[in-house]
Amino acid sequence: MLEVKNLEVYIGNKKVLKGVNLELRKNMVSALLGPNGSGKTTLVKAIMGLSEIKVKKGNIVFLGRDITLLPPEKRAKMGIGISFQHPPSIKGVKMLDFIKKISKKGLNTIKKEPLFKSLLERELNVGFSGGELRISELMQLIALDPKVVILDEIDSGLDVQKVRIVANLIKKYFVKKSKAVLIITHTGQIMKYIRPSKVHVMLDGKIVCTSDNWRKVWRVVNKYGYKKCEECRLFPSK
């Protein structure tokens, strides 16, 4: 559904992504792991076409169409949905009113979900805890009903119970709906609850390892750290 081809990206004069290749397929969960500063969030911004990102080489293809030069709003309308690690808060805008404005067909579903009810009468992300922010981002994505769902650090700063809650929401509303899902994570804890079909490791702006065996990759990362993943021949893709 979405393919990143040999992508080189600059922020200012700094080269951040260095020939990244990535494929996201329908009805498949992929995970992108890497330490802070490895380029994971920059890849998210590049896929969405945010203004501070300069693509110097490569392409982003969505549903067979090159979207490398399209503005973010057109990419969103085509069906790319992203949850950001640090979403904005907007005073004076009630969450329910915002959801009504953006919703395609998920409003009734959202009203029925117990985890969403307590947030709907509050201002958009104002005073939300870390867990509430993650649930708010997922609620907005459900309203938008995208074809591709990209979750940037969705497990960041959450305790084990909150990670399980967030994972269950992702499985219920995205995985079971056959979306193409990319989970970007530093800790990797969420993989215990959502087992990805494919896992990639990013270091220094490059994907250095790709595997079908997320457990094996995660064991090595926990034991030796991310640098060990540069020996990606240990984890051959099928």
PDB file of C-alpha atoms in Angstrom:
ATOM      1  CA  MET A   1       0.000   0.000   0.000  1.00  0.00           C
ATOM      2  CA  LEU A   2       2.859   2.346   0.796  1.00  0.00           C
ATOM      3  CA  GLU A   3       6.453   2.112  -0.387  1.00  0.00           C
ATOM      4  CA  VAL A   4       9.446   4.252   0.546  1.00  0.00           C
ATOM      5  CA  LYS A   5      12.181   3.952  -2.073  1.00  0.00           C
ATOM      6  CA  ASN A   6      15.809   4.910  -1.441  1.00  0.00           C
ATOM      7  CA  LEU A   7      14.747   7.997   0.531  1.00  0.00           C
ATOM      8  CA  GLU A   8      17.314  10.649   1.409  1.00  0.00           C
ATOM      9  CA  VAL A   9      16.042  13.450   3.632  1.00  0.00           C
ATOM     10  CA  TYR A  10      17.612  16.619   4.987  1.00  0.00           C
ATOM     11  CA  ILE A  11      16.577  18.887   7.840  1.00  0.00           C
ATOM     12  CA  GLY A  12      18.352  22.135   7.137  1.00  0.00           C
ATOM     13  CA  ASN A  13      21.812  21.144   5.970  1.00  0.00           C
ATOM     14  CA  LYS A  14      21.868  17.908   7.935  1.00  0.00           C
ATOM     15  CA  LYS A  15      21.309  14.609   6.127  1.00  0.00           C
ATOM     16  CA  VAL A  16      19.019  12.602   8.403  1.00  0.00           C
ATOM     17  CA  LEU A  17      17.725   9.720   6.273  1.00  0.00           C
ATOM     18  CA  LYS A  18      20.273   7.912   4.125  1.00  0.00           C
ATOM     19  CA  GLY A  19      18.654   5.699   1.521  1.00  0.00           C
ATOM     20  CA  VAL A  20      15.692   4.259   3.435  1.00  0.00           C
ATOM     21  CA  ASN A  21      13.566   1.520   1.845  1.00  0.00           C
ATOM     22  CA  LEU A  22      10.338   0.363   3.464  1.00  0.00           C
ATOM     23  CA  GLU A  23       7.118  -1.372   2.387  1.00  0.00           C
ATOM     24  CA  LEU A  24       3.773  -1.381   4.215  1.00  0.00           C
ATOM     25  CA  ARG A  25       1.198  -3.940   3.139  1.00  0.00           C
ATOM     26  CA  LYS A  26      -2.527  -4.336   3.753  1.00  0.00           C
ATOM     27  CA  ASN A  27      -3.472  -6.581   6.665  1.00  0.00           C
ATOM     28  CA  MET A  28       0.084  -6.510   8.000  1.00  0.00           C
ATOM     29  CA  VAL A  29       1.693  -5.012  11.104  1.00  0.00           C
ATOM     30  CA  SER A  30       5.277  -3.805  10.810  1.00  0.00           C
ATOM     31  CA  ALA A  31       7.475  -2.406  13.560  1.00  0.00           C
ATOM     32  CA  LEU A  32      10.335   0.067  13.239  1.00  0.00           C
ATOM     33  CA  LEU A  33      12.750   0.035  16.160  1.00  0.00           C
ATOM     34  CA  GLY A  34      15.706   2.235  16.924  1.00  0.00           C
ATOM     35  CA  PRO A  35      17.292   4.457  19.560  1.00  0.00           C
ATOM     36  CA  ASN A  36      16.443   8.123  19.977  1.00  0.00           C
ATOM     37  CA  GLY A  37      17.928  10.203  17.169  1.00  0.00           C
ATOM     38  CA  SER A  38      18.097   7.337  14.688  1.00  0.00           C
ATOM     39  CA  GLY A  39      15.688   8.997  12.223  1.00  0.00           C
ATOM     40  CA  LYS A  40      12.403   7.230  13.007  1.00  0.00           C
ATOM     41  CA  THR A  41      10.311  10.367  13.530  1.00  0.00           C
ATOM     42  CA  THR A  42      11.937  12.051  10.539  1.00  0.00           C
ATOM     43  CA  LEU A  43      10.722   9.144   8.419  1.00  0.00           C
ATOM     44  CA  VAL A  44       7.187   9.701   9.741  1.00  0.00           C
ATOM     45  CA  LYS A  45       7.364  13.400   8.846  1.00  0.00           C
ATOM     46  CA  ALA A  46       8.711  12.591   5.393  1.00  0.00           C
ATOM     47  CA  ILE A  47       5.879  10.151   4.706  1.00  0.00           C
ATOM     48  CA  MET A  48       3.393  12.843   5.754  1.00  0.00           C
ATOM     49  CA  GLY A  49       5.188  15.581   3.781  1.00  0.00           C
ATOM     50  CA  LEU A  50       5.741  18.063   6.592  1.00  0.00           C
ATOM     51  CA  SER A  51       7.329  21.357   5.575  1.00  0.00           C
ATOM     52  CA  GLU A  52      10.608  21.145   7.510  1.00  0.00           C
ATOM     53  CA  ILE A  53      11.533  17.968   5.641  1.00  0.00           C
ATOM     54  CA  LYS A  54      13.495  18.211   2.395  1.00  0.00           C
ATOM     55  CA  VAL A  55      13.520  15.084   0.239  1.00  0.00           C
ATOM     56  CA  LYS A  56      16.677  15.203  -1.856  1.00  0.00           C
ATOM     57  CA  LYS A  57      16.462  11.724  -3.349  1.00  0.00           C
ATOM     58  CA  GLY A  58      14.047   8.816  -3.587  1.00  0.00           C
ATOM     59  CA  ASN A  59      10.269   8.449  -3.703  1.00  0.00           C
ATOM     60  CA  ILE A  60       7.230   7.791  -1.552  1.00  0.00           C
ATOM     61  CA  VAL A  61       4.545   5.779  -3.365  1.00  0.00           C
ATOM     62  CA  PHE A  62       1.039   5.286  -1.992  1.00  0.00           C
ATOM     63  CA  LEU A  63      -1.471   3.004  -3.728  1.00  0.00           C
ATOM     64  CA  GLY A  64       0.681   3.122  -6.850  1.00  0.00           C
ATOM     65  CA  ARG A  65       0.891   6.926  -6.964  1.00  0.00           C
ATOM     66  CA  ASP A  66       4.048   8.946  -6.331  1.00  0.00           C
ATOM     67  CA  ILE A  67       3.158  11.310  -3.478  1.00  0.00           C
ATOM     68  CA  THR A  68       6.676  12.628  -2.788  1.00  0.00           C
ATOM     69  CA  LEU A  69       5.715  16.202  -3.695  1.00  0.00           C
ATOM     70  CA  LEU A  70       2.120  16.224  -2.449  1.00  0.00           C
ATOM     71  CA  PRO A  71       1.161  18.441   0.525  1.00  0.00           C
ATOM     72  CA  PRO A  72       0.232  16.786   3.840  1.00  0.00           C
ATOM     73  CA  GLU A  73      -3.514  17.437   3.568  1.00  0.00           C
ATOM     74  CA  LYS A  74      -3.733  15.560   0.245  1.00  0.00           C
ATOM     75  CA  ARG A  75      -1.829  12.603   1.679  1.00  0.00           C
ATOM     76  CA  ALA A  76      -4.215  12.534   4.634  1.00  0.00           C
ATOM     77  CA  LYS A  77      -7.277  12.647   2.356  1.00  0.00           C
ATOM     78  CA  MET A  78      -5.853   9.778   0.290  1.00  0.00           C
ATOM     79  CA  GLY A  79      -5.752   7.616   3.403  1.00  0.00           C
ATOM     80  CA  ILE A  80      -2.506   8.041   5.352  1.00  0.00           C
ATOM     81  CA  GLY A  81      -3.101   8.461   9.067  1.00  0.00           C
ATOM     82  CA  ILE A  82      -0.401   9.271  11.611  1.00  0.00           C
ATOM     83  CA  SER A  83      -0.353   9.590  15.378  1.00  0.00           C
ATOM     84  CA  PHE A  84       2.417  11.890  16.546  1.00  0.00           C
ATOM     85  CA  GLN A  85       4.510  11.455  19.656  1.00  0.00           C
ATOM     86  CA  HIS A  86       3.870  15.058  20.761  1.00  0.00           C
ATOM     87  CA  PRO A  87       0.403  16.103  19.504  1.00  0.00           C
ATOM     88  CA  PRO A  88      -0.751  19.705  20.053  1.00  0.00           C
ATOM     89  CA  SER A  89      -3.318  20.757  22.630  1.00  0.00           C
ATOM     90  CA  ILE A  90      -6.027  23.222  21.603  1.00  0.00           C
ATOM     91  CA  LYS A  91      -7.913  25.200  24.223  1.00  0.00           C
ATOM     92  CA  GLY A  92     -11.542  26.044  23.534  1.00  0.00           C
ATOM     93  CA  VAL A  93     -12.076  23.090  21.171  1.00  0.00           C
ATOM     94  CA  LYS A  94     -14.051  20.243  22.686  1.00  0.00           C
ATOM     95  CA  MET A  95     -12.854  16.788  21.687  1.00  0.00           C
ATOM     96  CA  LEU A  96     -16.355  15.695  20.662  1.00  0.00           C
ATOM     97  CA  ASP A  97     -16.773  18.696  18.340  1.00  0.00           C
ATOM     98  CA  PHE A  98     -13.378  18.012  16.787  1.00  0.00           C
ATOM     99  CA  ILE A  99     -14.201  14.334  16.227  1.00  0.00           C
ATOM    100  CA  LYS A 100     -17.523  15.288  14.610  1.00  0.00           C
ATOM    101  CA  LYS A 101     -15.664  17.609  12.239  1.00  0.00           C
ATOM    102  CA  ILE A 102     -13.110  15.074  11.048  1.00  0.00           C
ATOM    103  CA  SER A 103     -15.099  11.856  11.289  1.00  0.00           C
ATOM    104  CA  LYS A 104     -15.770   9.850   8.136  1.00  0.00           C
ATOM    105  CA  LYS A 105     -17.692   6.952   9.608  1.00  0.00           C
ATOM    106  CA  GLY A 106     -16.298   6.286  13.062  1.00  0.00           C
ATOM    107  CA  LEU A 107     -18.398   8.608  15.250  1.00  0.00           C
ATOM    108  CA  ASN A 108     -20.869   6.007  16.475  1.00  0.00           C
ATOM    109  CA  THR A 109     -18.032   3.577  17.119  1.00  0.00           C
ATOM    110  CA  ILE A 110     -16.189   6.202  19.140  1.00  0.00           C
ATOM    111  CA  LYS A 111     -19.230   7.043  21.262  1.00  0.00           C
ATOM    112  CA  LYS A 112     -19.648   3.367  22.137  1.00  0.00           C
ATOM    113  CA  GLU A 113     -16.044   2.824  23.226  1.00  0.00           C
ATOM    114  CA  PRO A 114     -15.844   3.169  27.054  1.00  0.00           C
ATOM    115  CA  LEU A 115     -12.216   4.315  26.973  1.00  0.00           C
ATOM    116  CA  PHE A 116     -13.159   7.321  24.821  1.00  0.00           C
ATOM    117  CA  LYS A 117     -16.190   8.597  26.717  1.00  0.00           C
ATOM    118  CA  SER A 118     -14.280  10.392  29.467  1.00  0.00           C
ATOM    119  CA  LEU A 119     -12.268  12.378  26.897  1.00  0.00           C
ATOM    120  CA  LEU A 120     -15.053  13.540  24.596  1.00  0.00           C
ATOM    121  CA  GLU A 121     -16.270  16.416  26.786  1.00  0.00           C
ATOM    122  CA  ARG A 122     -12.766  17.759  27.455  1.00  0.00           C
ATOM    123  CA  GLU A 123     -10.742  20.275  25.456  1.00  0.00           C
ATOM    124  CA  LEU A 124      -8.546  18.754  22.766  1.00  0.00           C
ATOM    125  CA  ASN A 125      -5.516  17.208  24.509  1.00  0.00           C
ATOM    126  CA  VAL A 126      -5.558  19.947  27.197  1.00  0.00           C
ATOM    127  CA  GLY A 127      -4.201  18.589  30.476  1.00  0.00           C
ATOM    128  CA  PHE A 128      -4.120  15.029  29.147  1.00  0.00           C
ATOM    129  CA  SER A 129      -1.833  12.487  30.746  1.00  0.00           C
ATOM    130  CA  GLY A 130       0.543  10.461  28.592  1.00  0.00           C
ATOM    131  CA  GLY A 131      -1.918   7.597  28.371  1.00  0.00           C
ATOM    132  CA  GLU A 132      -4.813   9.924  27.564  1.00  0.00           C
ATOM    133  CA  LEU A 133      -2.795  11.527  24.753  1.00  0.00           C
ATOM    134  CA  ARG A 134      -2.164   8.123  23.184  1.00  0.00           C
ATOM    135  CA  ILE A 135      -5.854   7.209  23.436  1.00  0.00           C
ATOM    136  CA  SER A 136      -6.802  10.617  21.991  1.00  0.00           C
ATOM    137  CA  GLU A 137      -4.537  10.056  18.981  1.00  0.00           C
ATOM    138  CA  LEU A 138      -6.027   6.619  18.370  1.00  0.00           C
ATOM    139  CA  MET A 139      -9.560   8.008  18.658  1.00  0.00           C
ATOM    140  CA  GLN A 140      -8.795  10.641  16.013  1.00  0.00           C
ATOM    141  CA  LEU A 141      -7.354   7.997  13.673  1.00  0.00           C
ATOM    142  CA  ILE A 142     -10.449   5.847  14.083  1.00  0.00           C
ATOM    143  CA  ALA A 143     -12.546   8.879  13.102  1.00  0.00           C
ATOM    144  CA  LEU A 144     -10.420   9.481   9.998  1.00  0.00           C
ATOM    145  CA  ASP A 145     -10.514   5.795   8.978  1.00  0.00           C
ATOM    146  CA  PRO A 146      -7.204   5.785   7.037  1.00  0.00           C
ATOM    147  CA  LYS A 147      -5.923   2.932   4.901  1.00  0.00           C
ATOM    148  CA  VAL A 148      -2.407   3.153   6.358  1.00  0.00           C
ATOM    149  CA  VAL A 149      -1.887   3.758  10.078  1.00  0.00           C
ATOM    150  CA  ILE A 150       1.507   4.984  11.319  1.00  0.00           C
ATOM    151  CA  LEU A 151       1.948   5.156  15.095  1.00  0.00           C
ATOM    152  CA  ASP A 152       4.956   7.179  16.229  1.00  0.00           C
ATOM    153  CA  GLU A 153       6.186   6.107  19.694  1.00  0.00           C
ATOM    154  CA  ILE A 154       2.666   5.079  20.707  1.00  0.00           C
ATOM    155  CA  ASP A 155       4.061   3.259  23.764  1.00  0.00           C
ATOM    156  CA  SER A 156       6.376   6.068  24.880  1.00  0.00           C
ATOM    157  CA  GLY A 157       6.197   6.899  28.584  1.00  0.00           C
ATOM    158  CA  LEU A 158       3.458   4.371  29.348  1.00  0.00           C
ATOM    159  CA  ASP A 159       3.430   1.819  32.133  1.00  0.00           C
ATOM    160  CA  VAL A 160       2.728  -1.841  31.388  1.00  0.00           C
ATOM    161  CA  GLN A 161      -1.019  -1.541  31.976  1.00  0.00           C
ATOM    162  CA  LYS A 162      -1.363   1.466  29.649  1.00  0.00           C
ATOM    163  CA  VAL A 163       0.717  -0.242  26.951  1.00  0.00           C
ATOM    164  CA  ARG A 164      -1.668  -3.193  27.095  1.00  0.00           C
ATOM    165  CA  ILE A 165      -4.709  -0.888  26.827  1.00  0.00           C
ATOM    166  CA  VAL A 166      -3.244   0.974  23.840  1.00  0.00           C
ATOM    167  CA  ALA A 167      -2.258  -2.302  22.162  1.00  0.00           C
ATOM    168  CA  ASN A 168      -5.776  -3.680  22.550  1.00  0.00           C
ATOM    169  CA  LEU A 169      -7.239  -0.567  20.916  1.00  0.00           C
ATOM    170  CA  ILE A 170      -4.823  -0.880  17.998  1.00  0.00           C
ATOM    171  CA  LYS A 171      -5.706  -4.535  17.491  1.00  0.00           C
ATOM    172  CA  LYS A 172      -9.452  -3.917  17.763  1.00  0.00           C
ATOM    173  CA  TYR A 173      -9.748  -0.921  15.446  1.00  0.00           C
ATOM    174  CA  PHE A 174      -6.830  -1.267  13.009  1.00  0.00           C
ATOM    175  CA  VAL A 175      -5.339  -4.755  12.903  1.00  0.00           C
ATOM    176  CA  LYS A 176      -8.710  -6.526  12.787  1.00  0.00           C
ATOM    177  CA  LYS A 177      -9.876  -4.024  10.137  1.00  0.00           C
ATOM    178  CA  SER A 178      -7.039  -5.169   7.826  1.00  0.00           C
ATOM    179  CA  LYS A 179      -5.226  -1.831   7.823  1.00  0.00           C
ATOM    180  CA  ALA A 180      -1.552  -1.520   6.974  1.00  0.00           C
ATOM    181  CA  VAL A 181       0.003  -0.652  10.350  1.00  0.00           C
ATOM    182  CA  LEU A 182       3.488   0.647  11.164  1.00  0.00           C
ATOM    183  CA  ILE A 183       4.425   0.880  14.833  1.00  0.00           C
ATOM    184  CA  ILE A 184       7.466   3.031  15.509  1.00  0.00           C
ATOM    185  CA  THR A 185       8.973   2.382  18.919  1.00  0.00           C
ATOM    186  CA  HIS A 186      12.088   3.011  20.950  1.00  0.00           C
ATOM    187  CA  THR A 187      11.297   0.650  23.808  1.00  0.00           C
ATOM    188  CA  GLY A 188       9.682  -2.128  21.778  1.00  0.00           C
ATOM    189  CA  GLN A 189       7.439  -3.080  24.709  1.00  0.00           C
ATOM    190  CA  ILE A 190       4.275  -2.917  22.626  1.00  0.00           C
ATOM    191  CA  MET A 191       5.493  -5.820  20.481  1.00  0.00           C
ATOM    192  CA  LYS A 192       4.678  -8.161  23.356  1.00  0.00           C
ATOM    193  CA  TYR A 193       0.997  -7.406  22.774  1.00  0.00           C
ATOM    194  CA  ILE A 194       0.978  -6.728  19.031  1.00  0.00           C
ATOM    195  CA  ARG A 195       3.243  -9.226  17.329  1.00  0.00           C
ATOM    196  CA  PRO A 196       4.471  -7.670  14.085  1.00  0.00           C
ATOM    197  CA  SER A 197       4.872  -9.693  10.917  1.00  0.00           C
ATOM    198  CA  LYS A 198       7.967  -7.699  10.032  1.00  0.00           C
ATOM    199  CA  VAL A 199      10.419  -5.773  12.189  1.00  0.00           C
ATOM    200  CA  HIS A 200      13.000  -3.232  11.009  1.00  0.00           C
ATOM    201  CA  VAL A 201      15.820  -1.622  12.960  1.00  0.00           C
ATOM    202  CA  MET A 202      16.972   1.912  12.130  1.00  0.00           C
ATOM    203  CA  LEU A 203      20.382   3.281  13.112  1.00  0.00           C
ATOM    204  CA  ASP A 204      21.895   6.586  12.017  1.00  0.00           C
ATOM    205  CA  GLY A 205      19.276   7.234   9.340  1.00  0.00           C
ATOM    206  CA  LYS A 206      19.461   3.776   7.762  1.00  0.00           C
ATOM    207  CA  ILE A 207      17.492   0.564   8.138  1.00  0.00           C
ATOM    208  CA  VAL A 208      20.245  -1.861   9.061  1.00  0.00           C
ATOM    209  CA  CYS A 209      18.187  -4.956   9.797  1.00  0.00           C
ATOM    210  CA  THR A 210      14.894  -6.455   8.620  1.00  0.00           C
ATOM    211  CA  SER A 211      13.437  -9.665  10.004  1.00  0.00           C
ATOM    212  CA  ASP A 212      10.279 -11.762  10.182  1.00  0.00           C
ATOM    213  CA  ASN A 213      11.262 -12.844  13.713  1.00  0.00           C
ATOM    214  CA  TRP A 214      10.530  -9.958  16.078  1.00  0.00           C
ATOM    215  CA  ARG A 215      11.256 -12.047  19.178  1.00  0.00           C
ATOM    216  CA  LYS A 216      14.782 -12.840  18.057  1.00  0.00           C
ATOM    217  CA  VAL A 217      15.528  -9.216  17.188  1.00  0.00           C
ATOM    218  CA  TRP A 218      14.123  -8.000  20.480  1.00  0.00           C
ATOM    219  CA  ARG A 219      16.126 -10.525  22.514  1.00  0.00           C
ATOM    220  CA  VAL A 220      19.334  -9.374  20.837  1.00  0.00           C
ATOM    221  CA  VAL A 221      18.485  -5.674  21.307  1.00  0.00           C
ATOM    222  CA  ASN A 222      17.783  -6.215  25.002  1.00  0.00           C
ATOM    223  CA  LYS A 223      20.950  -8.197  25.543  1.00  0.00           C
ATOM    224  CA  TYR A 224      23.469  -6.365  23.378  1.00  0.00           C
ATOM    225  CA  GLY A 225      21.870  -3.040  22.414  1.00  0.00           C
ATOM    226  CA  TYR A 226      20.952  -1.700  18.993  1.00  0.00           C
ATOM    227  CA  LYS A 227      24.479  -1.732  17.582  1.00  0.00           C
ATOM    228  CA  LYS A 228      24.349  -5.520  17.368  1.00  0.00           C
ATOM    229  CA  CYS A 229      21.564  -5.155  14.775  1.00  0.00           C
ATOM    230  CA  GLU A 230      24.081  -3.908  12.238  1.00  0.00           C
ATOM    231  CA  GLU A 231      24.879  -7.600  11.801  1.00  0.00           C
ATOM    232  CA  CYS A 232      21.514  -7.986  10.050  1.00  0.00           C
ATOM    233  CA  ARG A 233      22.649 -11.196   8.379  1.00  0.00           C
ATOM    234  CA  LEU A 234      21.700 -12.856  11.697  1.00  0.00           C
ATOM    235  CA  PHE A 235      18.062 -12.202  10.900  1.00  0.00           C
ATOM    236  CA  PRO A 236      17.437 -13.150   7.254  1.00  0.00           C
ATOM    237  CA  SER A 237      14.094 -12.146   5.788  1.00  0.00           C
ATOM    238  CA  LYS A 238      11.992 -14.874   4.218  1.00  0.00           C
TER     239      LYS A 238
END
